[in-house]
mmCIF file of C-alpha atoms in Angstrom:
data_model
loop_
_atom_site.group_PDB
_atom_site.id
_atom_site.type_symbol
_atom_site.label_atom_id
_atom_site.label_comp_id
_atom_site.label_asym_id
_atom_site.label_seq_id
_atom_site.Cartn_x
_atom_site.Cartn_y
_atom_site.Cartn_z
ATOM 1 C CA UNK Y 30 69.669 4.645 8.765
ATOM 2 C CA UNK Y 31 72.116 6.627 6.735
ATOM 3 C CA UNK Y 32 74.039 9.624 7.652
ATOM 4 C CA UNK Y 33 72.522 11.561 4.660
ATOM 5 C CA UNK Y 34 69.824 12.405 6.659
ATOM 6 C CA UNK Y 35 72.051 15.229 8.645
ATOM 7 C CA UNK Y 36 72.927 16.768 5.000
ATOM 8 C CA UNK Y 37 71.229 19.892 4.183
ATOM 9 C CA UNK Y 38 67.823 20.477 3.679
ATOM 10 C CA UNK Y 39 67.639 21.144 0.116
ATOM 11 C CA UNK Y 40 69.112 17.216 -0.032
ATOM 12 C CA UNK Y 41 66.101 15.719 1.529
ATOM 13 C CA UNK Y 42 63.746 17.003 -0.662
ATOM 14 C CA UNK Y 43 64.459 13.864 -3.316
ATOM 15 C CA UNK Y 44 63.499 11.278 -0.845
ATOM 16 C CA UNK Y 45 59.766 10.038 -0.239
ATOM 17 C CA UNK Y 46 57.335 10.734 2.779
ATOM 18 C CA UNK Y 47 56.261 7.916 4.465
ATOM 19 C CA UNK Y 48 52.640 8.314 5.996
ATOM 20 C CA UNK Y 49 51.203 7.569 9.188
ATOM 21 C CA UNK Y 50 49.534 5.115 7.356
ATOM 22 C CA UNK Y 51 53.157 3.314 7.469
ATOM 23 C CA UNK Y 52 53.188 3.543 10.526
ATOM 24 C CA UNK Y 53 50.356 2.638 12.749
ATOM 25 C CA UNK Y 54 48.082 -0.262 12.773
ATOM 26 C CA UNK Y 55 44.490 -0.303 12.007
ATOM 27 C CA UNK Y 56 42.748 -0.997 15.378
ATOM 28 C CA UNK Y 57 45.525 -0.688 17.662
ATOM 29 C CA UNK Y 58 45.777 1.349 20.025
ATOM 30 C CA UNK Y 59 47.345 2.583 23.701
ATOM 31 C CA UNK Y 60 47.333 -0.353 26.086
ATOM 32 C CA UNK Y 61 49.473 -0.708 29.596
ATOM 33 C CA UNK Y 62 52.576 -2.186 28.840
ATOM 34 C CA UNK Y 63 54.127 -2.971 32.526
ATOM 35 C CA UNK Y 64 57.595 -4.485 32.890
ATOM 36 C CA UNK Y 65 60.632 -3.356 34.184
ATOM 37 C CA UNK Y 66 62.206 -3.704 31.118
ATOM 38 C CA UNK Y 67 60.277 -1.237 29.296
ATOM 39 C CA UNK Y 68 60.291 1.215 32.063
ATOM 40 C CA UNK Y 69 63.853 0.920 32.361
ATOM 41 C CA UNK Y 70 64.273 2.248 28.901
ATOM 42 C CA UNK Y 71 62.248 5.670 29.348
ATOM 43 C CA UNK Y 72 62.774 8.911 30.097
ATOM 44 C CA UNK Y 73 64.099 11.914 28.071
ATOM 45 C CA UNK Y 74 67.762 11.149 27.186
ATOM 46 C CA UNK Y 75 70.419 13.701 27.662
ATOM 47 C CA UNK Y 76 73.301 11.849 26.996
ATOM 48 C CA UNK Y 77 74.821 9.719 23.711
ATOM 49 C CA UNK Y 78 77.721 8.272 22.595
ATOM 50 C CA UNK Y 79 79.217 9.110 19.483
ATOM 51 C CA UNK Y 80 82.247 7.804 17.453
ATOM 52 C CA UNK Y 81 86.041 7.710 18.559
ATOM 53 C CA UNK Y 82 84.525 8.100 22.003
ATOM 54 C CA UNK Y 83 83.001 11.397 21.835
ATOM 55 C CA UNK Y 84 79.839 11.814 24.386
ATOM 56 C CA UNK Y 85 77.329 14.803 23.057
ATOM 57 C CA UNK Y 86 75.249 15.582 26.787
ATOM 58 C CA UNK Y 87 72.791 18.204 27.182
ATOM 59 C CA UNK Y 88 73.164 20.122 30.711
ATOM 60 C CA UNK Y 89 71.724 22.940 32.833
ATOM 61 C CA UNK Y 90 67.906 23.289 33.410
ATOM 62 C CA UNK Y 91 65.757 24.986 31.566
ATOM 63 C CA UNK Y 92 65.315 27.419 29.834
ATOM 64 C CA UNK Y 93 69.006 27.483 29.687
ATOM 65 C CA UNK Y 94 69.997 24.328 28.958
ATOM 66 C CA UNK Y 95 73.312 24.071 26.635
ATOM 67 C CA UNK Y 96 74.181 21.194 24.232
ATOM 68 C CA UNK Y 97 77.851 19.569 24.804
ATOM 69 C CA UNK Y 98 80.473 18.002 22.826
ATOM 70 C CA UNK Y 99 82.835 15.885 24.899
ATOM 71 C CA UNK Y 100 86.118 14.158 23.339
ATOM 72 C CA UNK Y 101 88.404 11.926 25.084
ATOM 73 C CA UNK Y 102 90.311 13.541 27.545
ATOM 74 C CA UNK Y 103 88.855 16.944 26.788
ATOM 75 C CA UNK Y 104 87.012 19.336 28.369
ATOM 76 C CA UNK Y 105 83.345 19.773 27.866
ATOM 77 C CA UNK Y 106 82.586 22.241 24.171
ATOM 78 C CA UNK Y 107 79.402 23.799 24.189
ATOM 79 C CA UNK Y 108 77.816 23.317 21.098
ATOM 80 C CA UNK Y 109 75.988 27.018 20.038
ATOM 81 C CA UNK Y 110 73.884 26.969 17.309
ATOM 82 C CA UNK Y 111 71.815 30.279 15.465
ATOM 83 C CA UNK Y 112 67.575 29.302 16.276
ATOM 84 C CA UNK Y 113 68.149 26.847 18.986
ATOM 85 C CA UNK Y 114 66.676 28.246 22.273
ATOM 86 C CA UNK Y 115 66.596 25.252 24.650
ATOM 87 C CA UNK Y 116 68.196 21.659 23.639
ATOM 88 C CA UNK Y 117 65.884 18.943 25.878
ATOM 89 C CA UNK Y 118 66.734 15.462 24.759
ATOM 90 C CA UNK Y 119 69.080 14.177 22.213
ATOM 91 C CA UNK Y 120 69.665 10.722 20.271
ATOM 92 C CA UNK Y 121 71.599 9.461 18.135
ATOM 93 C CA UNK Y 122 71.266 7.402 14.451
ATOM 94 C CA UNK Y 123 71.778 3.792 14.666
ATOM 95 C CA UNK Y 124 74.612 4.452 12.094
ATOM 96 C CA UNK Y 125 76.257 6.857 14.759
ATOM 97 C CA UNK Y 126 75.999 9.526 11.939
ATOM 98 C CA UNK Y 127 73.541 11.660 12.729
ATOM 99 C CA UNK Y 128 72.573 13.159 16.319
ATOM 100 C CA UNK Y 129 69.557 14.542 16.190
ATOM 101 C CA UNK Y 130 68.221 17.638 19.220
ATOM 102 C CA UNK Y 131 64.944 18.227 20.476
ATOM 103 C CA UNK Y 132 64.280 22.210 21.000
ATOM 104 C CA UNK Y 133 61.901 22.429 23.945
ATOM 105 C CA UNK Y 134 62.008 26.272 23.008
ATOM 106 C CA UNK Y 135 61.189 26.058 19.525
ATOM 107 C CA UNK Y 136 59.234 23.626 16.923
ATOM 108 C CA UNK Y 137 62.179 22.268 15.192
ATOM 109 C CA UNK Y 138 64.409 18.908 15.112
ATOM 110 C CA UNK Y 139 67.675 19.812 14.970
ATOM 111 C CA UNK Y 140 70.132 17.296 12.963
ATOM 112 C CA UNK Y 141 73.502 17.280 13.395
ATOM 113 C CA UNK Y 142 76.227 15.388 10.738
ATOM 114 C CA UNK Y 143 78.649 13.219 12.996
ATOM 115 C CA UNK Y 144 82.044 12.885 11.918
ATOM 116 C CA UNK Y 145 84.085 9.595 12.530
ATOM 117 C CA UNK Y 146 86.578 11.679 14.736
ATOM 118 C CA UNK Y 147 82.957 12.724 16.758
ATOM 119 C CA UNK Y 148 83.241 15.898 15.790
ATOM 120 C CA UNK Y 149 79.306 17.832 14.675
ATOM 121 C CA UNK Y 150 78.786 20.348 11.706
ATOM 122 C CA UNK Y 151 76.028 21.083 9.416
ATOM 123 C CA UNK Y 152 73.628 21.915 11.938
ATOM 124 C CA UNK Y 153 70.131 22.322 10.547
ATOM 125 C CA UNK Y 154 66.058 22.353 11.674
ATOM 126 C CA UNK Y 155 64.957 19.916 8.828
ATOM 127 C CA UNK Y 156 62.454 18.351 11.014
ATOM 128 C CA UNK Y 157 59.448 20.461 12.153
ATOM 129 C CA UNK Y 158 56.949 19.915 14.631
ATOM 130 C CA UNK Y 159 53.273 21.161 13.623
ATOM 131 C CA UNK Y 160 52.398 23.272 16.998
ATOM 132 C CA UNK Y 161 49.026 24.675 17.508
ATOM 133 C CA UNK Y 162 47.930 27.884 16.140
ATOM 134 C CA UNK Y 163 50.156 30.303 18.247
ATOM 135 C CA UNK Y 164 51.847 28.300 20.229
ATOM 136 C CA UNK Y 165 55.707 28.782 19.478
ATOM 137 C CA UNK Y 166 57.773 26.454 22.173
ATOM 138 C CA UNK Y 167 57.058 22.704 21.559
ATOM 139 C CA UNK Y 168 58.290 21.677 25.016
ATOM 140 C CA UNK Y 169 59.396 18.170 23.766
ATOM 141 C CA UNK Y 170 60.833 16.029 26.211
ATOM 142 C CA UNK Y 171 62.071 12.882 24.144
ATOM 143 C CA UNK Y 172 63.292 11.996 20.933
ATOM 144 C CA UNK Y 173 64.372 8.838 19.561
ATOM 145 C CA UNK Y 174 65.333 6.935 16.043
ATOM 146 C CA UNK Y 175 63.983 3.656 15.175
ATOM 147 C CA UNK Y 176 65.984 0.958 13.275
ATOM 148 C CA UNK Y 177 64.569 2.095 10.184
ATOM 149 C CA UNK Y 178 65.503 5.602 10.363
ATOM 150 C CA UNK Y 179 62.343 6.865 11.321
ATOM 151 C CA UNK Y 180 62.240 9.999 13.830
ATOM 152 C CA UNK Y 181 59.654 10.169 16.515
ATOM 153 C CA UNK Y 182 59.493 13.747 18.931
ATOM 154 C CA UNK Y 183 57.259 13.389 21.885
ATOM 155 C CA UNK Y 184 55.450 15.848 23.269
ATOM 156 C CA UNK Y 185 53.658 15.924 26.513
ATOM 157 C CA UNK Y 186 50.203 15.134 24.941
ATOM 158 C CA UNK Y 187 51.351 13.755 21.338
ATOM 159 C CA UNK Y 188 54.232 12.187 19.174
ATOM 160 C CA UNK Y 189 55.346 13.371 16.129
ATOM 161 C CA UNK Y 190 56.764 11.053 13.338
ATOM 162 C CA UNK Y 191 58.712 11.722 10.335
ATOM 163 C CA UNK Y 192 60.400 9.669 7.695
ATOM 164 C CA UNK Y 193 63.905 8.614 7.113
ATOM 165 C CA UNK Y 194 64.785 12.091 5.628
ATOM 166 C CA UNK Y 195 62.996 14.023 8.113
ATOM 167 C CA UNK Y 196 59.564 14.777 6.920
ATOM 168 C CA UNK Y 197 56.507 15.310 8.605
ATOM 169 C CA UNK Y 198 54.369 11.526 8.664
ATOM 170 C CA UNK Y 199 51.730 12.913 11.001
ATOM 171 C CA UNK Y 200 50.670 13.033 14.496
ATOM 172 C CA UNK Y 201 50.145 10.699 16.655
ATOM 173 C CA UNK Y 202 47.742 11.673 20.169
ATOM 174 C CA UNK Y 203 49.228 9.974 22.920
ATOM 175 C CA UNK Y 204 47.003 7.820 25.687
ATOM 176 C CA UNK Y 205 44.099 9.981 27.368
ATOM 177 C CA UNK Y 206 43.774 11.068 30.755
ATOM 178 C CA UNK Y 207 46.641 13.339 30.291
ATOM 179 C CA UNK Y 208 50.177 14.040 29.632
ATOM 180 C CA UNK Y 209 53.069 11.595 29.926
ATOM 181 C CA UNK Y 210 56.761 12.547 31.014
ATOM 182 C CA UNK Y 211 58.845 9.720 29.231
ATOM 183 C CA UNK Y 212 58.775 8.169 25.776
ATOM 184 C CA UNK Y 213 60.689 4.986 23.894
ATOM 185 C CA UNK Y 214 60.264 3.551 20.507
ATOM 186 C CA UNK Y 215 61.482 0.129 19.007
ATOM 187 C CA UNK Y 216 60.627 -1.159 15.852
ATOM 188 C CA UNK Y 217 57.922 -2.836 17.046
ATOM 189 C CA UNK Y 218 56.141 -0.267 19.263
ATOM 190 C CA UNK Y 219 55.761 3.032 21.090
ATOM 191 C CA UNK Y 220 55.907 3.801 24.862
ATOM 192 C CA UNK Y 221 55.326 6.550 27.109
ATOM 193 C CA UNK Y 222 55.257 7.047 30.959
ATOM 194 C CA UNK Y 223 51.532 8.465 32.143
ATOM 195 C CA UNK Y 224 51.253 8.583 36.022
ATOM 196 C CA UNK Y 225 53.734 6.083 37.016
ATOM 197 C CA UNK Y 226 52.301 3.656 34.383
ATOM 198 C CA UNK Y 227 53.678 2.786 31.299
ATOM 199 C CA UNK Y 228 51.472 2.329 27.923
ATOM 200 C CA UNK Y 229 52.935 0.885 24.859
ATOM 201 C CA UNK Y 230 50.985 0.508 21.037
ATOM 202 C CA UNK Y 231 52.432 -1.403 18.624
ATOM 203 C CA UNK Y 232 53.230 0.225 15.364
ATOM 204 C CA UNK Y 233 54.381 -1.244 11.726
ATOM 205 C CA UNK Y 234 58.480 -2.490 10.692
ATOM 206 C CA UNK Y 235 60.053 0.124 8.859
ATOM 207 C CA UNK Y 236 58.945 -0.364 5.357
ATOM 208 C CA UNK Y 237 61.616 -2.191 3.264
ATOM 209 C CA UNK Y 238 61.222 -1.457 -0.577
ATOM 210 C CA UNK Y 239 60.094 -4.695 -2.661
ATOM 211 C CA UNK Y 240 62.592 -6.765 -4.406
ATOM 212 C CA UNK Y 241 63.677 -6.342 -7.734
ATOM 213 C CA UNK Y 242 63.812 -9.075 -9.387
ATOM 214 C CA UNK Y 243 65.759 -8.826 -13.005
ATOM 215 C CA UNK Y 244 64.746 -10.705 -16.009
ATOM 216 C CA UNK Y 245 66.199 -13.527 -17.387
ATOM 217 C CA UNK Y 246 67.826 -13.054 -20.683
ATOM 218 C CA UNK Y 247 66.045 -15.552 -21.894
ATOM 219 C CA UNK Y 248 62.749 -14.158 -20.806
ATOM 220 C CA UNK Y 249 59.869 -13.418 -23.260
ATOM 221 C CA UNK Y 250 58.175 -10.109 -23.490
ATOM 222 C CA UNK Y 251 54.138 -10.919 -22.872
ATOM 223 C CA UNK Y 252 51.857 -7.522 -24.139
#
């Protein structure tokens, strides 16, 4: 994933979406996915580590919950941005380059450009979440970045993905029988926390674009 997805908005509108169709795999769906290993990895994250040793933590409970910058040997900054109501989980690019915030109080991904000192600027809500008519908070409890670059938001009864630059792939619904309090991806899959129990589904790699081969110089043009 490359830092240029914390860049402005009005960067991100060259790049490509990528559909759900990218994404999930025809006849697969929720299953249980038990393990300690799994479980181990779930559960909204409120804490990252950033370059030069800089920690961004989200603290308080809500609906006051503050985003924090932390530098070596420095007290605790509190991040303050214009439109975000209440920071819930955090994570951060693969690349260490772009931190991206869940608003539980609003319907927007916030993504922050990282710095290699660890220092955050050009705040901005490129990613939205599509809420139901008239509802206004999305109360998302986990976000997280795939290898690829993709960005998944869960919500208690659904995920929402969106590409490499932060646009809107689709929805996913999450497992029935009601809402789930912890979510994971990998490249490989999906996992949430329902009732104690853990269900996975396996989504698709990160689509790499095909290979171009060039021509030989000594290749013939065929009409």
């Amino acid at each position: 994933m490359t830092s240029a997805i914390s860049l402005v908005c009005a960067a991100l509108l060259a790049g490509q979406d990528l559909s759900l169709a990218t994404i999930l795999i025809d006849g697969e769906g929720w299953k249980p996915a038990p393990g300690a290993q799994v479980d181990s990895r779930l559960g909204p994250q409120l804490e990252a580590k950033g370059p030069a040793g800089a920690t961004y933590a989200i603290t308080g409970k809500a609906p006051g919950r503050v985003l924090e910058h932390r530098a070596p040997g420095k007290p605790a900054k509190a991040v303050t941005v214009v439109g975000l109501v209440d920071p819930s989980c955090l994570t951060i690019s693969p690349d260490k380059g772009t931190l991206v915030v869940g608003d539980a109080g609003g319907k927007h991904l916030w993504l922050f450009r990282v710095h290699a000192d660890g220092t955050l600027d050009a705040a901005d809500r490129c990613a939205t979440m599509r809420l139901r008519p008239g509802q206004t908070a999305s109360g998302v409890i986990a976000v997280a970045v795939d290898s690829g670059g993709r960005i998944f938001a869960c919500l208690p009864e659904e995920i929402h993905a969106f590409d490499p630059t932060a646009r809107a792939s689709g929805v996913i619904f999450g497992p029935p029988g009601g809402p789930v309090d912890a979510f994971f991806t990998g490249g490989e899959g999906l996992y949430v926390r329902q009732k104690g129990v853990v269900m996975g589904r396996m989504i698709q790699p990160f689509p790499k674009p095909p290979l171009k081969v060039p021509p030989r110089p000594d290749a013939r043009r065929v009409n």
